[in-house]
mmCIF file of C-alpha atoms in Angstrom:
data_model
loop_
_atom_site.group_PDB
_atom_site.id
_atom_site.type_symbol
_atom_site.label_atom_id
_atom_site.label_comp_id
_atom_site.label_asym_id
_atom_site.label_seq_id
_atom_site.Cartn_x
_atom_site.Cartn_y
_atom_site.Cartn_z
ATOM 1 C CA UNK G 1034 -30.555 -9.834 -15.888
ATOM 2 C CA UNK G 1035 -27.122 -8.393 -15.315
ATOM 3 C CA UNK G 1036 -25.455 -5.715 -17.334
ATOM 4 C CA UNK G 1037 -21.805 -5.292 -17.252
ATOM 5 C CA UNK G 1038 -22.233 -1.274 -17.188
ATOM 6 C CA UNK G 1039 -24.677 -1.479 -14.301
ATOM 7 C CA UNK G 1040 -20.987 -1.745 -12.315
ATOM 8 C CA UNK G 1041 -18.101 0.510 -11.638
ATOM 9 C CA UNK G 1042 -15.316 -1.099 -13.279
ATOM 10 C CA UNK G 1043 -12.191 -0.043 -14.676
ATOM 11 C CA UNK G 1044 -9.420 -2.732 -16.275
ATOM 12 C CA UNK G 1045 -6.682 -1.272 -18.196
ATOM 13 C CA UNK G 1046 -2.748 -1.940 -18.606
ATOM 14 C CA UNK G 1047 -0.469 1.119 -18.935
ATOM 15 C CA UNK G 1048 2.807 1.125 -20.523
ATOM 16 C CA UNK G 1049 5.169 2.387 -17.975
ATOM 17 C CA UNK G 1050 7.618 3.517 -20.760
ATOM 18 C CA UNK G 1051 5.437 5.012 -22.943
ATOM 19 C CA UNK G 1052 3.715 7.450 -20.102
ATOM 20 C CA UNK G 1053 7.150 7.508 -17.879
ATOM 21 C CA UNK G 1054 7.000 11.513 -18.471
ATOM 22 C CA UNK G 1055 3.440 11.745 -17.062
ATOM 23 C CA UNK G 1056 3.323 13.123 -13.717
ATOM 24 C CA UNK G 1057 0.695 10.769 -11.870
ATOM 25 C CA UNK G 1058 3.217 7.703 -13.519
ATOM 26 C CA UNK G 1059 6.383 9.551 -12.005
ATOM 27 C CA UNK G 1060 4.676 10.349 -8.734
ATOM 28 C CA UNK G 1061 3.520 6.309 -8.616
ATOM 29 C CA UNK G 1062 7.512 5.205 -9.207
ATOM 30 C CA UNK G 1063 8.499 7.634 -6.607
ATOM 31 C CA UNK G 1064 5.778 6.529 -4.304
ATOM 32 C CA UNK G 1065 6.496 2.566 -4.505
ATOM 33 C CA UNK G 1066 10.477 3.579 -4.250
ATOM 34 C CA UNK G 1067 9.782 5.439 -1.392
ATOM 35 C CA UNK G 1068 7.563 2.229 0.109
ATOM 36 C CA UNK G 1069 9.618 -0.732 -0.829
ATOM 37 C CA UNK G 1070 11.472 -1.574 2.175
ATOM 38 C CA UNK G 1071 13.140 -4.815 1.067
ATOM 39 C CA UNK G 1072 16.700 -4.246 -0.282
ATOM 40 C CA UNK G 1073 16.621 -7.387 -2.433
ATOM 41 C CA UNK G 1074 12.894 -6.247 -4.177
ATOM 42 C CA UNK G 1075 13.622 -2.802 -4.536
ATOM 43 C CA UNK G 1076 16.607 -3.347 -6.851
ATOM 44 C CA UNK G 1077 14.573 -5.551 -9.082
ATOM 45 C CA UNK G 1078 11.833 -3.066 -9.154
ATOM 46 C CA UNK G 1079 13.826 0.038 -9.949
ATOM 47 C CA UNK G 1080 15.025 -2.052 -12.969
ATOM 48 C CA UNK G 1081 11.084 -2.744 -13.586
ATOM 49 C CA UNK G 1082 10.403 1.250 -13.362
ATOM 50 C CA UNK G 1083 13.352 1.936 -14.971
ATOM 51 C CA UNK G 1084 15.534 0.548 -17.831
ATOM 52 C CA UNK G 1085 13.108 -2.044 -18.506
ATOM 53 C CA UNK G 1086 9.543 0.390 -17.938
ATOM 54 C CA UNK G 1087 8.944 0.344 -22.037
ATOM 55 C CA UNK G 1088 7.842 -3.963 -21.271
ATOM 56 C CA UNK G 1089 6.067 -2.902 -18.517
ATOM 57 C CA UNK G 1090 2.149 -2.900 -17.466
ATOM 58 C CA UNK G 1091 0.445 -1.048 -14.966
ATOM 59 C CA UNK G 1092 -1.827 -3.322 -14.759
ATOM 60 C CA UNK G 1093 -5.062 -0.773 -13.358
ATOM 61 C CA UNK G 1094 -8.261 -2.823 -11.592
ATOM 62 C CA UNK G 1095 -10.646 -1.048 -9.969
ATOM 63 C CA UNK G 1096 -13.917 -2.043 -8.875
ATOM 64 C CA UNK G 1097 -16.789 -2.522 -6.840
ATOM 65 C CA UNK G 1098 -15.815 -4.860 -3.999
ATOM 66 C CA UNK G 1099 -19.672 -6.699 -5.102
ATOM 67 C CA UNK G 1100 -18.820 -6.757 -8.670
ATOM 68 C CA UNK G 1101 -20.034 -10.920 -8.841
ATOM 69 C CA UNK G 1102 -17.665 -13.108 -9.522
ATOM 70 C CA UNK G 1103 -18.578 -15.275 -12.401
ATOM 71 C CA UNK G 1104 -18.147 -11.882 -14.607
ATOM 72 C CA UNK G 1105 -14.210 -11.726 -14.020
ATOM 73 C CA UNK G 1106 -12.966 -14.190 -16.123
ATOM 74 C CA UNK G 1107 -14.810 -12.732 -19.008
ATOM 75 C CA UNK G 1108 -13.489 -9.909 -17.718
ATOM 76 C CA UNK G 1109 -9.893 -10.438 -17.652
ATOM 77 C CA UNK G 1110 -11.165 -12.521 -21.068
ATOM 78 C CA UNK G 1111 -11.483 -9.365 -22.579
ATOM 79 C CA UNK G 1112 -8.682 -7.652 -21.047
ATOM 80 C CA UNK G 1113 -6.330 -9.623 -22.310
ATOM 81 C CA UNK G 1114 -7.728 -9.992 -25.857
ATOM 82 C CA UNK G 1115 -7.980 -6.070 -26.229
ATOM 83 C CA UNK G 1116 -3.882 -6.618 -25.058
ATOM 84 C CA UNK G 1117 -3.395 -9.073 -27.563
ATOM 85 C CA UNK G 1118 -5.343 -7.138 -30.661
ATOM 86 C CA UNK G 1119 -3.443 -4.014 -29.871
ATOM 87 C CA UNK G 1120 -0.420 -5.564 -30.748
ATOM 88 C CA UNK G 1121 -1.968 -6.021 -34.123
ATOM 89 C CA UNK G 1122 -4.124 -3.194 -34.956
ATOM 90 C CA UNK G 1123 -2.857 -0.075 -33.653
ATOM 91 C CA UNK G 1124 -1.940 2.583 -36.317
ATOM 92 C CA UNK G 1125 2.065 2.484 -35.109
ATOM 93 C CA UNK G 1126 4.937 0.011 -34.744
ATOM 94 C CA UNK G 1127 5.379 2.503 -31.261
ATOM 95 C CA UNK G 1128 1.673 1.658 -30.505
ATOM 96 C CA UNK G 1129 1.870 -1.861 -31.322
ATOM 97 C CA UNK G 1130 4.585 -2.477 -29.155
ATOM 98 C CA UNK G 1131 3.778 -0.663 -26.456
ATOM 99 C CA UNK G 1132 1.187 -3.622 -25.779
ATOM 100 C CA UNK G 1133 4.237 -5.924 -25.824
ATOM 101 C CA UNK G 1134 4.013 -6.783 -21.907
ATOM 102 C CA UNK G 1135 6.785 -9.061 -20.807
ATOM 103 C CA UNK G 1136 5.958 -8.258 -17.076
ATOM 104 C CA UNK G 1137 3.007 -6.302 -15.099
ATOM 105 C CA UNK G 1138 3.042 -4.111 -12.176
ATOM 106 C CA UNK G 1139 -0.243 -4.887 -9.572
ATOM 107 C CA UNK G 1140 -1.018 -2.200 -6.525
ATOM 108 C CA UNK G 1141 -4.152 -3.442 -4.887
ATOM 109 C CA UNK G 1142 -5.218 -3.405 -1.508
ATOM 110 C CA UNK G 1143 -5.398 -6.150 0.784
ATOM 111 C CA UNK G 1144 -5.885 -6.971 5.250
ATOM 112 C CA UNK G 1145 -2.549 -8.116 6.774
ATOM 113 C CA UNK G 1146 -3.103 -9.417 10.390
ATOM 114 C CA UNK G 1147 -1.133 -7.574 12.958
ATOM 115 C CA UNK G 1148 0.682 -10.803 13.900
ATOM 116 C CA UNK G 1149 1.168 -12.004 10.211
ATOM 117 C CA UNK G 1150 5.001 -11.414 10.284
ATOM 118 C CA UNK G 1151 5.343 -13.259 13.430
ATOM 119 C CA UNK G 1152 5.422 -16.880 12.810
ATOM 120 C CA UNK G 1153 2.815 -18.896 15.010
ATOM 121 C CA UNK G 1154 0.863 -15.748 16.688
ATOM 122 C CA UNK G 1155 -2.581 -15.550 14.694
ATOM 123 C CA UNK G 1156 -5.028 -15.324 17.724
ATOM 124 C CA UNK G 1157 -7.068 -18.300 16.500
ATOM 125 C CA UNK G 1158 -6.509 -21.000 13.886
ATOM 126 C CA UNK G 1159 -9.665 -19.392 11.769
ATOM 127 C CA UNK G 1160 -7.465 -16.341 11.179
ATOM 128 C CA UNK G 1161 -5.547 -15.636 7.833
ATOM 129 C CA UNK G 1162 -2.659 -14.030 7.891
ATOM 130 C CA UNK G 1163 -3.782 -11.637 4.607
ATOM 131 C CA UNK G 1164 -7.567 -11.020 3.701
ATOM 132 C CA UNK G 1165 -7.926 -10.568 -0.252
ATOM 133 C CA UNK G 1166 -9.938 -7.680 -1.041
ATOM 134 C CA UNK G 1167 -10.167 -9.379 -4.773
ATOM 135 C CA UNK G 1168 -9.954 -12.475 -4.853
ATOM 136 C CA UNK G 1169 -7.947 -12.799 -8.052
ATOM 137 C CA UNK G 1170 -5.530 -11.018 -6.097
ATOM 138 C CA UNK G 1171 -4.311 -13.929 -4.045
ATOM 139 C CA UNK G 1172 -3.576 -15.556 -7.734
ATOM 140 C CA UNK G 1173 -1.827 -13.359 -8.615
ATOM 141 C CA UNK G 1174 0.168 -12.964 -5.488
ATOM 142 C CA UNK G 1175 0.932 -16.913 -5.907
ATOM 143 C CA UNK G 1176 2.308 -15.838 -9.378
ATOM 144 C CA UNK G 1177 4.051 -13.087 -8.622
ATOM 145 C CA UNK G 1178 7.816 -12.504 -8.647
ATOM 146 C CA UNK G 1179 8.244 -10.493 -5.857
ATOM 147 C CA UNK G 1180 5.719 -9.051 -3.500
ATOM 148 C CA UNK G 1181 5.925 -6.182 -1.104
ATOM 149 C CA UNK G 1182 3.244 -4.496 1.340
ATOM 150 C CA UNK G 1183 3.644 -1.108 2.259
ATOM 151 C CA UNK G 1184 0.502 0.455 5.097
ATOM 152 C CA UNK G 1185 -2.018 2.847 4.470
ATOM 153 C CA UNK G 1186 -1.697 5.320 7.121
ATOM 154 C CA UNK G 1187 -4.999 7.559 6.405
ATOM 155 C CA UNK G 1188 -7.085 4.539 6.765
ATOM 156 C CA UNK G 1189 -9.071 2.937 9.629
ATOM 157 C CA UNK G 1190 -10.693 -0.744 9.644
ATOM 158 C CA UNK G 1191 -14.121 -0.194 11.360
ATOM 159 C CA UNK G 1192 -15.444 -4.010 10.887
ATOM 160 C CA UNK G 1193 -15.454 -5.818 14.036
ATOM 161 C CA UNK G 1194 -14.233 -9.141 11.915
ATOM 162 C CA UNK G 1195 -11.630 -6.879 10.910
ATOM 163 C CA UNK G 1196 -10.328 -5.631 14.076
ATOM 164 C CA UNK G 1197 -7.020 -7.522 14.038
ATOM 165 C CA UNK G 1198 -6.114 -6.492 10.717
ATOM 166 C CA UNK G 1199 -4.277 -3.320 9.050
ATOM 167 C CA UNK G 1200 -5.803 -2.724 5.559
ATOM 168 C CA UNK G 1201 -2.247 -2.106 3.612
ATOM 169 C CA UNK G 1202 -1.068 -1.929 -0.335
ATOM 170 C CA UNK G 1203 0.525 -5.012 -1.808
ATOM 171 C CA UNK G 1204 2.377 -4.884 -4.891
ATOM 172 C CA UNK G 1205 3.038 -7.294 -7.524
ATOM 173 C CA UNK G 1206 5.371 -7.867 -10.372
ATOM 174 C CA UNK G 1207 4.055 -10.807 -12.424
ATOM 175 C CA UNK G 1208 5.780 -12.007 -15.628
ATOM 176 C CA UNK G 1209 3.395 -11.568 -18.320
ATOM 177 C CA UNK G 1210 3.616 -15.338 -19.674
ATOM 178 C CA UNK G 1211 1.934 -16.664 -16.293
ATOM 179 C CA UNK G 1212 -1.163 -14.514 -17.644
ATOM 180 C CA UNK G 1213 -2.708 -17.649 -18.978
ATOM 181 C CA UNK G 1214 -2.025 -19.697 -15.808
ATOM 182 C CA UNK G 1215 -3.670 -17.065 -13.893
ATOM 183 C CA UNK G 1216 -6.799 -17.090 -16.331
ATOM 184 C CA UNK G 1217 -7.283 -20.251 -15.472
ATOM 185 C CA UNK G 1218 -6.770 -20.887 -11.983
ATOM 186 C CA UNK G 1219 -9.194 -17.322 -12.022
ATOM 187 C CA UNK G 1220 -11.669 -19.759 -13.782
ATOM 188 C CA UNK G 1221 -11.203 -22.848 -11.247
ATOM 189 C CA UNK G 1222 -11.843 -20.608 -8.086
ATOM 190 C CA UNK G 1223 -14.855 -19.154 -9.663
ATOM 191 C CA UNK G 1224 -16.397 -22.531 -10.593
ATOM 192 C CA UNK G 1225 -15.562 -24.060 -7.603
ATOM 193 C CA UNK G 1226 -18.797 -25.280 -6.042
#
């Protein structure tokens, strides 16, 4: 039998607002600035890290890649009920509503093809154009607002199946009411057969 804590896990949202003075959250704004290339998604995400940062989530997800996948819906389950109780029963109004999420931010990591960005190049037809390194990820991606990729430089892909690929960062703004959509399209994938 399976223990939860037999894994490395970490799920957490962070109020962008209410930890803007923190240095690793003002580095992290600088950083995605600094990566967002596209004109039209980097206004709307200044406004996210900005003026609007107090209704914002971090939305934090690390784990094991082998973490099996029947235990993230409960996962995200729980995630989102310790969300929803915190707007309840923390001591503060100011606590309360810092769990008040009208949108999240997302940084994960995914593999972009080297030919993703030009249209009809993929080497072979069994090729995607990105590989989700989580597969709730890709849902999320669907859901997403915007989307933007920016490369990690300091990192190598040494798996043959993963020769055509550049591992890279994509980040996400999803609008916190598509939470429940994403719960259960999480669920479908995972009980597909």
């Amino acid at each position: 039998m399976m223990k939860i804590m037999d894994f490395s896990l970490l799920f957490l949202p962070l109020n962008l607002g209410r930890y803007k003075d923190h240095k690793c959250i003002a580095e992290l704004k600088e950083f995605l600035l600094k990566h967002c290339l596209e004109k039209n998604i980097k206004g709307d995400l200044r406004v996210l890290l900005g003026e609007q940062a107090h209704n914002v989530g971090l939305l934090v997800s690390r784990r094991v890649v082998n973490l099996p996948p029947q235990l993230l819906p409960p996962l995200y389950d729980a995630l989102c009920d310790e969300i929803s109780w915190a707007t309840e029963d923390e001591p503060t109004e100011e606590l309360r509503n810092s769990f008040r999420f009208n949108s999240y931010v997302l940084v994960s990591k995914i593999y972009k093809h080297k030919n993703a960005d030009k249209k009809n190049r993929l080497s072979s037809d069994s090729e995607e154009a990105i590989i989700y390194v989580n597969p709730e990820d890709e849902i999320f991606h669907k859901l997403s607002l915007w989307s933007f990729n920016f490369p990690f430089h300091a990192e190598q892909v040494t798996a043959h199946e993963l020769k055509n690929y550049r591992p890279m960062g994509l980040v996400m703004a999803v609008e916190a009411d598509k939470v429940s959509t994403f719960r259960e399209q999480l669920r479908s994938l995972i009980d597909e057969p």
